[in-house]
PDB file of C-alpha atoms and ligand atoms in Angstrom:
ATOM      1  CA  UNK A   9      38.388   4.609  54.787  1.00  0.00           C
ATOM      2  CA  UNK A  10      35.628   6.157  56.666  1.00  0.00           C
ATOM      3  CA  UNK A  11      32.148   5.906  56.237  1.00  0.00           C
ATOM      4  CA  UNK A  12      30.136   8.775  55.791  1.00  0.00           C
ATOM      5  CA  UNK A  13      27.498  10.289  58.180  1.00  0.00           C
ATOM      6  CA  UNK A  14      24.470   9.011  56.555  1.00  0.00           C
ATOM      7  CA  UNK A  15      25.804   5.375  55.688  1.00  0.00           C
ATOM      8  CA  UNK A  16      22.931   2.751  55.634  1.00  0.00           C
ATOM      9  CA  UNK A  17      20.134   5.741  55.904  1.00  0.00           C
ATOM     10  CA  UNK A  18      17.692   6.191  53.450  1.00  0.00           C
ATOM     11  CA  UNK A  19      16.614   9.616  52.480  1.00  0.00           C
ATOM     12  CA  UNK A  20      13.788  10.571  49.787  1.00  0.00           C
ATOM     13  CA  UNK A  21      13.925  14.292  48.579  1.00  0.00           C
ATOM     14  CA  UNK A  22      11.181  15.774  46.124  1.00  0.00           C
ATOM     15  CA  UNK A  23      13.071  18.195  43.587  1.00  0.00           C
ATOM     16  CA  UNK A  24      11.428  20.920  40.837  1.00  0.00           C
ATOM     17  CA  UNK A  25       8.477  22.495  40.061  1.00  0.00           C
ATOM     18  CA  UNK A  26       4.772  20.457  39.818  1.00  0.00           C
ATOM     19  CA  UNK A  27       2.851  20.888  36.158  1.00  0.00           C
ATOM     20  CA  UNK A  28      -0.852  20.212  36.739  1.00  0.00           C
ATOM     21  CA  UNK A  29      -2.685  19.860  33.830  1.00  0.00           C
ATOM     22  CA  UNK A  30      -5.624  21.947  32.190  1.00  0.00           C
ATOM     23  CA  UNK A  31      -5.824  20.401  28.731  1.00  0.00           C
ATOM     24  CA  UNK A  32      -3.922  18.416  26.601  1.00  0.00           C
ATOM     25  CA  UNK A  33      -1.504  21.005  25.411  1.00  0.00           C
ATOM     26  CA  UNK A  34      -1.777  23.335  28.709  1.00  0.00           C
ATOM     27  CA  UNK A  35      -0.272  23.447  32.060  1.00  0.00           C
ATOM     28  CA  UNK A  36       0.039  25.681  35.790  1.00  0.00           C
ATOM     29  CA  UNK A  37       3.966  25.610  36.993  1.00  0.00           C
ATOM     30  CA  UNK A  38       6.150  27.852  38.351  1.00  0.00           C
ATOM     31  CA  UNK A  39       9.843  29.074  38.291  1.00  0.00           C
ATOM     32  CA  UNK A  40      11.366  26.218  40.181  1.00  0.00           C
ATOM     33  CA  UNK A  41      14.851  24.874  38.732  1.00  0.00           C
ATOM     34  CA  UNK A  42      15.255  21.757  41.046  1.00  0.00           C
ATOM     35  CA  UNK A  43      18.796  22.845  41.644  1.00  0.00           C
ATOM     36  CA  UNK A  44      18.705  22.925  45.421  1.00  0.00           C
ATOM     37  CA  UNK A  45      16.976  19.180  45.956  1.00  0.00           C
ATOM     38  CA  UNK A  46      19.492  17.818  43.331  1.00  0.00           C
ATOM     39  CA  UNK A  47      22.577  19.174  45.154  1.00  0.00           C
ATOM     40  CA  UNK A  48      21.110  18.022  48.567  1.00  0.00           C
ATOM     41  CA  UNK A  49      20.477  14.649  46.551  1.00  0.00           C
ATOM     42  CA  UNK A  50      24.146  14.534  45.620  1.00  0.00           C
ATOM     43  CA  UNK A  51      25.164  15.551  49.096  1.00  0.00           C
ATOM     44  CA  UNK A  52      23.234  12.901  50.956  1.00  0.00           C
ATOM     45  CA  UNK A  53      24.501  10.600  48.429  1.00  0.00           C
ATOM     46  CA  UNK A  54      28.137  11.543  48.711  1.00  0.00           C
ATOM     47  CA  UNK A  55      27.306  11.239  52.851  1.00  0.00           C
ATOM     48  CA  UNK A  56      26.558   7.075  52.268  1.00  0.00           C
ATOM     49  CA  UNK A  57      22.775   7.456  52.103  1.00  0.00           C
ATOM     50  CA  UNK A  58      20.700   5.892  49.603  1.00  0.00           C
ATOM     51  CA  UNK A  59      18.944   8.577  47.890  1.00  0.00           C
ATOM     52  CA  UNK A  60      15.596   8.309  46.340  1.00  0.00           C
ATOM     53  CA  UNK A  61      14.841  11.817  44.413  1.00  0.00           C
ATOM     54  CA  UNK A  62      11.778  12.338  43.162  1.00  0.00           C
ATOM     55  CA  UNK A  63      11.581  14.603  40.743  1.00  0.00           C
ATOM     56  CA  UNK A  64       8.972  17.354  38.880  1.00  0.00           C
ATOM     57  CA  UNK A  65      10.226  18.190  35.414  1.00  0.00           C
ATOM     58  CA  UNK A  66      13.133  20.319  35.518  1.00  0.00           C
ATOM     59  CA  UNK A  67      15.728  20.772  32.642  1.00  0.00           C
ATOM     60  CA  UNK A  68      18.748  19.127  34.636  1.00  0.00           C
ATOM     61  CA  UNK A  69      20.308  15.746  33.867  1.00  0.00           C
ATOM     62  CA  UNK A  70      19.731  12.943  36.278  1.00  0.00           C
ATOM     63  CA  UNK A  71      22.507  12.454  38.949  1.00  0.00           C
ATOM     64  CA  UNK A  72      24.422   9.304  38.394  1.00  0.00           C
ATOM     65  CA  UNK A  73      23.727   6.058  40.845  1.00  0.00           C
ATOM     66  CA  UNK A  74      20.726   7.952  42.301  1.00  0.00           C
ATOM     67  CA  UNK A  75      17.258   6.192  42.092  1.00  0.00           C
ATOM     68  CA  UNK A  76      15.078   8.960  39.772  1.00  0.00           C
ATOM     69  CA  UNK A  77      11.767   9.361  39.929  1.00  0.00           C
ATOM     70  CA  UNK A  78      10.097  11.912  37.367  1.00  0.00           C
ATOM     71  CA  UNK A  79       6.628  12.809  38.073  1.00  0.00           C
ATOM     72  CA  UNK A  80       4.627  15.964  37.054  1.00  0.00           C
ATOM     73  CA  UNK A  81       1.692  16.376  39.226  1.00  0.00           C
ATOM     74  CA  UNK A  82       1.721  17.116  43.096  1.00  0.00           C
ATOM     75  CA  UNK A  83      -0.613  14.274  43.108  1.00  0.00           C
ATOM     76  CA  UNK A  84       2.027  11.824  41.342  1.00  0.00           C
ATOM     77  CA  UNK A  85       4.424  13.292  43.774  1.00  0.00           C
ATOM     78  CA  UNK A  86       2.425  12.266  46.622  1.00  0.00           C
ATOM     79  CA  UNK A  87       2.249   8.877  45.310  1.00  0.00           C
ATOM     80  CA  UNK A  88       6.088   8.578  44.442  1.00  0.00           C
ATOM     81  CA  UNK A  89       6.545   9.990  47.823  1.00  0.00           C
ATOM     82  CA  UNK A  90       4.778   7.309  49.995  1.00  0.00           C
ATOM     83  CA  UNK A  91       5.695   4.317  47.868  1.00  0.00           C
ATOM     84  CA  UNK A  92       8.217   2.541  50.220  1.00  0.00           C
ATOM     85  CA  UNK A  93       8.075   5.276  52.970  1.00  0.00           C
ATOM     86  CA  UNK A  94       8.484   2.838  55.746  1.00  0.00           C
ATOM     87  CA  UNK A  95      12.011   2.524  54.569  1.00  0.00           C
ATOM     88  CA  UNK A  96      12.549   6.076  54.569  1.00  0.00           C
ATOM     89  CA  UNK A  97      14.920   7.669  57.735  1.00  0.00           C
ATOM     90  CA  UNK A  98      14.699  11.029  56.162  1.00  0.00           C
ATOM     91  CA  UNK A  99      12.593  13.010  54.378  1.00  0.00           C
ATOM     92  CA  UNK A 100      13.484  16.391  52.201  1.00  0.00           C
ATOM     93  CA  UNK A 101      10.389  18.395  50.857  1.00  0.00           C
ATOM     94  CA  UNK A 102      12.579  20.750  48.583  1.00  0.00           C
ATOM     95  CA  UNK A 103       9.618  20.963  45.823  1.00  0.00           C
ATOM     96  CA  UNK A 104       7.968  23.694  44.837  1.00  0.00           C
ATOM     97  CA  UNK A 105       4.438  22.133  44.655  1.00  0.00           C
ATOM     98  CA  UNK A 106       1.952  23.880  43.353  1.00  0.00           C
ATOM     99  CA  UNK A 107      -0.581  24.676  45.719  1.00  0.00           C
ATOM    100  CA  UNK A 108      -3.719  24.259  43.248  1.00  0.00           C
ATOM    101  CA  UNK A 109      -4.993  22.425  40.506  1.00  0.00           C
ATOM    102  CA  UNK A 110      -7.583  22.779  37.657  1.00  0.00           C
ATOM    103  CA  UNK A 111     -10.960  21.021  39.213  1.00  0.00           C
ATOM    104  CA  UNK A 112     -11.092  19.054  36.184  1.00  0.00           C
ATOM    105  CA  UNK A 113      -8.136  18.375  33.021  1.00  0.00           C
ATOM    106  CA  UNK A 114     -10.439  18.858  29.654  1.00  0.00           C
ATOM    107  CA  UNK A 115      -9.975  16.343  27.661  1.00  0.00           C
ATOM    108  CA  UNK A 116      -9.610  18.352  24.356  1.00  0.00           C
ATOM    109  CA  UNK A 117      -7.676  21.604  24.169  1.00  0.00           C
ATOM    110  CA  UNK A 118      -9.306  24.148  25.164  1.00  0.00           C
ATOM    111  CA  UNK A 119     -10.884  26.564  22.576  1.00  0.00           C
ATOM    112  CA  UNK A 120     -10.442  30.408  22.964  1.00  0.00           C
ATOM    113  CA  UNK A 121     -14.574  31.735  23.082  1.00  0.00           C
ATOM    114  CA  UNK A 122     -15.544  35.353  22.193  1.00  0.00           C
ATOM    115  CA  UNK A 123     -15.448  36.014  25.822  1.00  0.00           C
ATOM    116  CA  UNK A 124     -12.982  38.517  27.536  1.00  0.00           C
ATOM    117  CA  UNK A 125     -12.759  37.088  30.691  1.00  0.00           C
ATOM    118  CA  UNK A 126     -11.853  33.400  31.749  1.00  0.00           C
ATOM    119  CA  UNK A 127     -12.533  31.781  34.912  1.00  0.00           C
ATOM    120  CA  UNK A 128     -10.330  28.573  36.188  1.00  0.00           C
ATOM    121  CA  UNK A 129     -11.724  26.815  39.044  1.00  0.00           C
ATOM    122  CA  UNK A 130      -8.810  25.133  40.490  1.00  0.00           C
ATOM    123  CA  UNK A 131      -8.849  22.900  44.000  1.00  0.00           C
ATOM    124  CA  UNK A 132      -6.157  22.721  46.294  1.00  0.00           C
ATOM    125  CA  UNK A 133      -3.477  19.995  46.198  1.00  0.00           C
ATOM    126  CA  UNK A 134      -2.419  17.482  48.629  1.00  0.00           C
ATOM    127  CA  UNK A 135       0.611  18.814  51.193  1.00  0.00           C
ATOM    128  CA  UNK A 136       3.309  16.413  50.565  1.00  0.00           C
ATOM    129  CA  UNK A 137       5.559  16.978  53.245  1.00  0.00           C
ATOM    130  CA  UNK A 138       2.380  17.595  55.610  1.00  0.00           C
ATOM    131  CA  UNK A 139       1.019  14.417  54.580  1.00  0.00           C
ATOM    132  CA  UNK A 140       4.632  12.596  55.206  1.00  0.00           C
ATOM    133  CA  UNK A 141       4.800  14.299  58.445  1.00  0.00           C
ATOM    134  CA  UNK A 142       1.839  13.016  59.620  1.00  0.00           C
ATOM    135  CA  UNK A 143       2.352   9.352  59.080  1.00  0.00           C
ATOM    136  CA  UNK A 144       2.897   7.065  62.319  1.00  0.00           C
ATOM    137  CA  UNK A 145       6.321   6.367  62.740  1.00  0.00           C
ATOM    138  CA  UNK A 146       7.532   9.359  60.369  1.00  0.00           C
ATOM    139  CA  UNK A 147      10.947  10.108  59.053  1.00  0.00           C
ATOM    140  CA  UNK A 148      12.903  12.644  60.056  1.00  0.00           C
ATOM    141  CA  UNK A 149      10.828  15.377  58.106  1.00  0.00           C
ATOM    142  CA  UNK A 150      12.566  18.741  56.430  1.00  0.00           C
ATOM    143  CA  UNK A 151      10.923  21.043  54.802  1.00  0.00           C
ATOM    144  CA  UNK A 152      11.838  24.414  53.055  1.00  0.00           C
ATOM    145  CA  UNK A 153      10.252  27.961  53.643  1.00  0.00           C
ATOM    146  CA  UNK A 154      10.231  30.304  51.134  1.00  0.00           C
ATOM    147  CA  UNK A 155       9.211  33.782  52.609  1.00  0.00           C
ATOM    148  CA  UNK A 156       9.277  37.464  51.305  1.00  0.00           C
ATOM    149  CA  UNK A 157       8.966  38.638  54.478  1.00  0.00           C
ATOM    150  CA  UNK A 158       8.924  38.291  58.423  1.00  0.00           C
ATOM    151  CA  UNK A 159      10.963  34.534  56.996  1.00  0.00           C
ATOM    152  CA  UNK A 160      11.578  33.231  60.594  1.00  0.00           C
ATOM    153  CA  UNK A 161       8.448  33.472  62.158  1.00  0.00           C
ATOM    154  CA  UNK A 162       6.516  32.494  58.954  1.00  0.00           C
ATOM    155  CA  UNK A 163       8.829  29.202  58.968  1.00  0.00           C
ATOM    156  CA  UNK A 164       8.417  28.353  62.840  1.00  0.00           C
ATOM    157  CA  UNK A 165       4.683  28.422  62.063  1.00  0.00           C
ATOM    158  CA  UNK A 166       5.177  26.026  59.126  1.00  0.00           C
ATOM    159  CA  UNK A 167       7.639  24.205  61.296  1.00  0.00           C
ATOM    160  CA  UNK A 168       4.586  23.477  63.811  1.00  0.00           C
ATOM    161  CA  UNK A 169       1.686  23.253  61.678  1.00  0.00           C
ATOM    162  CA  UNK A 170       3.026  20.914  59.142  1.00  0.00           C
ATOM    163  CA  UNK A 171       4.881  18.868  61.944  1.00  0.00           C
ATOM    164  CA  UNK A 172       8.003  18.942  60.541  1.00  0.00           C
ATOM    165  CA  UNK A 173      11.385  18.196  62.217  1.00  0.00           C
ATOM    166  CA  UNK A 174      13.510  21.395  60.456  1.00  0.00           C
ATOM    167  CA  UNK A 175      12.724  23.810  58.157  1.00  0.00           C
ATOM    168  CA  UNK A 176      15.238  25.718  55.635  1.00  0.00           C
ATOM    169  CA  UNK A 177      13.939  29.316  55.228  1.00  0.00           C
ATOM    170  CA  UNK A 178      15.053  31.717  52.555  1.00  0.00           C
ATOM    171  CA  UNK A 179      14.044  35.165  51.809  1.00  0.00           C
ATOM    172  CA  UNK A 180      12.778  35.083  47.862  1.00  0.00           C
ATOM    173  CA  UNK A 181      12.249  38.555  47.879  1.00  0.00           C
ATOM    174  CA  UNK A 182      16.125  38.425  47.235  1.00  0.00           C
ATOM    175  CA  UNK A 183      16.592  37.660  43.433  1.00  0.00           C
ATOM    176  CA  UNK A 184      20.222  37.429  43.460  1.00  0.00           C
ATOM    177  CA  UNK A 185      19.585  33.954  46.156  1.00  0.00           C
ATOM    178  CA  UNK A 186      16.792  31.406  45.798  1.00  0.00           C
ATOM    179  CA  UNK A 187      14.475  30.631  42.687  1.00  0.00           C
ATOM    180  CA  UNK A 188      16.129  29.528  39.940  1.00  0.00           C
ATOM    181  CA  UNK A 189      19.955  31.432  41.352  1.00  0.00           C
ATOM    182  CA  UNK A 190      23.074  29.062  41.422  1.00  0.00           C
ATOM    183  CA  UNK A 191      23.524  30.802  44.905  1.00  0.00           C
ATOM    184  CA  UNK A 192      21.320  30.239  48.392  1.00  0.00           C
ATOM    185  CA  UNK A 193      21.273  32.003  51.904  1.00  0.00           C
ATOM    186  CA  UNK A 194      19.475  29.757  54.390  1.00  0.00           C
ATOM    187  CA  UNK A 195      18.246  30.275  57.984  1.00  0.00           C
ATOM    188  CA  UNK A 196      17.652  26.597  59.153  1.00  0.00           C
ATOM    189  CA  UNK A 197      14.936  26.259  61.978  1.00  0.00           C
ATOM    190  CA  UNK A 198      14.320  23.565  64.475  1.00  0.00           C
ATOM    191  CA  UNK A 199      12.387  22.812  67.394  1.00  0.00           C
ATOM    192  CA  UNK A 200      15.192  23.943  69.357  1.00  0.00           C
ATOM    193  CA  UNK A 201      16.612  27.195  67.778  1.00  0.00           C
ATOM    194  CA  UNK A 202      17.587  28.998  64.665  1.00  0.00           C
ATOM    195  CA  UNK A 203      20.846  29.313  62.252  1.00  0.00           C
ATOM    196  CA  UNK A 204      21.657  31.339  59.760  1.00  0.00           C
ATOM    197  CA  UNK A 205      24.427  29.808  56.841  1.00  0.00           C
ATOM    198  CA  UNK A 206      25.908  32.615  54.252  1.00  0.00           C
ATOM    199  CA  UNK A 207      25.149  32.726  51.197  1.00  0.00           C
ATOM    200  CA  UNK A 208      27.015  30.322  48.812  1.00  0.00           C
ATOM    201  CA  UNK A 209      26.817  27.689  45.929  1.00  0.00           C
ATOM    202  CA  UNK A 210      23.981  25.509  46.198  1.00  0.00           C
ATOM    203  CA  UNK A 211      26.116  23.055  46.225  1.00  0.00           C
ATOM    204  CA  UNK A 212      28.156  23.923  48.865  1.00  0.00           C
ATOM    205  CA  UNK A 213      24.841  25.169  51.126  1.00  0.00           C
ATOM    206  CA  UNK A 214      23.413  21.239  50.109  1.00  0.00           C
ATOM    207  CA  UNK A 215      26.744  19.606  51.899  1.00  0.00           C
ATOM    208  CA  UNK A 216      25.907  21.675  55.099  1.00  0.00           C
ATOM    209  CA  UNK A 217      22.654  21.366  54.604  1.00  0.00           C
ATOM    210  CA  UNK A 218      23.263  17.596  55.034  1.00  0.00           C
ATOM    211  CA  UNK A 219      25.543  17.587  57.635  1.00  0.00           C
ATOM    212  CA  UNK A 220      22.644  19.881  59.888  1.00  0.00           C
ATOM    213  CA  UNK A 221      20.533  17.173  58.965  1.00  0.00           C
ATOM    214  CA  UNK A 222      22.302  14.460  60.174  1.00  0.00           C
ATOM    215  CA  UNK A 223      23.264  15.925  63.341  1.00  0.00           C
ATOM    216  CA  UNK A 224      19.751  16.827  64.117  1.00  0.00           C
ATOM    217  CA  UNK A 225      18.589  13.276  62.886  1.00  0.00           C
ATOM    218  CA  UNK A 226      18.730  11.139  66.030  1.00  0.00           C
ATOM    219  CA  UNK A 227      17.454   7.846  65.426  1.00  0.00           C
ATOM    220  CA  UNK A 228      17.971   6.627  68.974  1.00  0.00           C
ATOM    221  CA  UNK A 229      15.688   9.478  70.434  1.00  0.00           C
ATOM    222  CA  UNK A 230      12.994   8.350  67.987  1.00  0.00           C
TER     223      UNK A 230
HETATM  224  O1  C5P B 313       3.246  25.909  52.679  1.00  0.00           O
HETATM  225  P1  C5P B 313       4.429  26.102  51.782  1.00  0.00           P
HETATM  226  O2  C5P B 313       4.152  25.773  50.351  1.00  0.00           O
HETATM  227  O3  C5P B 313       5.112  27.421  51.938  1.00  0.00           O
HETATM  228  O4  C5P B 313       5.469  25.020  52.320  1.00  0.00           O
HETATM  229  C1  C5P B 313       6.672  24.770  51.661  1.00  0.00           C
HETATM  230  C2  C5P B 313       7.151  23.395  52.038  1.00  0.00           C
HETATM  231  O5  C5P B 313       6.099  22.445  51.944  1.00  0.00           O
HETATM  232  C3  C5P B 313       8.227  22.893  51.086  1.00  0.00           C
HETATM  233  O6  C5P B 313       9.056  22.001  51.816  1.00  0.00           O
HETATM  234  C4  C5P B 313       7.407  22.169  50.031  1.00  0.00           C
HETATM  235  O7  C5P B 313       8.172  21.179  49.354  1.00  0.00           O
HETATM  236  C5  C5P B 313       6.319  21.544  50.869  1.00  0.00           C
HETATM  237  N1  C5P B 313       5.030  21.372  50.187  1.00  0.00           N
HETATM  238  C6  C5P B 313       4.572  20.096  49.879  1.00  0.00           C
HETATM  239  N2  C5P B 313       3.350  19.937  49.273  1.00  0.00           N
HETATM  240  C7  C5P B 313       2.592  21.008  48.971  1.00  0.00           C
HETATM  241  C8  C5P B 313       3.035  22.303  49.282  1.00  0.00           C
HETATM  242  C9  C5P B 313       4.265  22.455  49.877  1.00  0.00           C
HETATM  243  O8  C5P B 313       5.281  19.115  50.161  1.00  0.00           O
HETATM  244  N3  C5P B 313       1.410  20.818  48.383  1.00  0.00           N
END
């Protein structure tokens, strides 16, 4: 039998939305389903790697014979993210972290005042992928771009400034693609050009997703 393209490579991938806390009861999220970094999780898998996915909360079950990690925080994420990094060939940023956080989680619930108007004071989270990227000796660093317009120059900025090795851009201005669809349209950008895949399944987009991956991922050149 053959072995697949990723046999004896380790790749993490961070899945789902972030919750940061406010109060006990009370959270900041978004719309994220974790459907795209779970199909790439299953197609690295199927591809021989050894897949660690680290996960926000999402509603789907856990693949089978892939290493789970559940957090809820970006800050948990980070953590998950750079325990046992040095083993890590590839890394897929496929979360939708959220950006900020409440300054401080009260330690009661929250009481509703007489007031009208509420102000949160929230402070900005730690860039995962950035803060992979950065590491000495880094994986092989992908990121995703999610743009609602001018989507391939935003993501060659991104591609730069977070030092990333390939980004996957998608226009979310689209609601029949992206956020929460079964169904994806991806152009995937590199140092050294630009391609655009059809739309399809996720699941299908996560096997050539994959196979871009480990094409571009040349261990040799590293
Ligand atoms: O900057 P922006 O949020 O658009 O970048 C999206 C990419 O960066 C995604 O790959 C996402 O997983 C990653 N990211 C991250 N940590 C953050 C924000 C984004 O890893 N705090």
């Amino acid at each position: 039998f053959e072995s697949g393209t990723l046999t004896g490579k380790t790749v993490f991938i961070t899945a789902g939305p972030t919750r940061e806390a406010l109060d006990p009861v009370r959270y900041i999220s978004n719309h994220s389903s974790g459907k795209m970094g779970y199909a790439l999780a299953q197609a690295a898998a199927e591809a021989g790697a050894k897949v660690k996915l680290i996960s926000g909360p999402v509603t789907l079950p856990p693949p089978a014979r892939i290493e789970t990690i559940t957090v809820e925080s970006a800050q948990e994420m980070l953590e998950a993210s750079l325990q046992g990094l040095a083993h890590c060939d590839i890394f897929i940023a496929a979360a939708a972290v959220a950006d900020y956080r409440p300054t401080a989680v009260s330690e009661h619930k929250i009481k509703k005042g007489s007031e009208e108007i509420m102000e949160l004071h929230l402070v900005k989270n730690p860039d995962i992928v950035a803060t992979v990227a950065s590491m000495e000796n880094k994986p092989f660093t992908v990121g995703f771009a999610a743009e609602t317009r001018d989507v391939l120059k935003y993501a060659k900025d991104k591609l730069t400034r977070k030092n990333l090795d390939m980004i996957i851009a998608n226009d979310v201005s689209r609601n029949d693609i992206g956020f929460n669809s079964d169904e994806n349209a991806v152009t995937v950008v590199t140092h050294s050009g630009a391609e655009t895949l059809p739309q399809t399944s996720k699941r299908k987009l996560a096997t050539q997703l994959i196979d871009h991956i480990a094409n571009q991922y040349t261990p040799l050149a590293r």
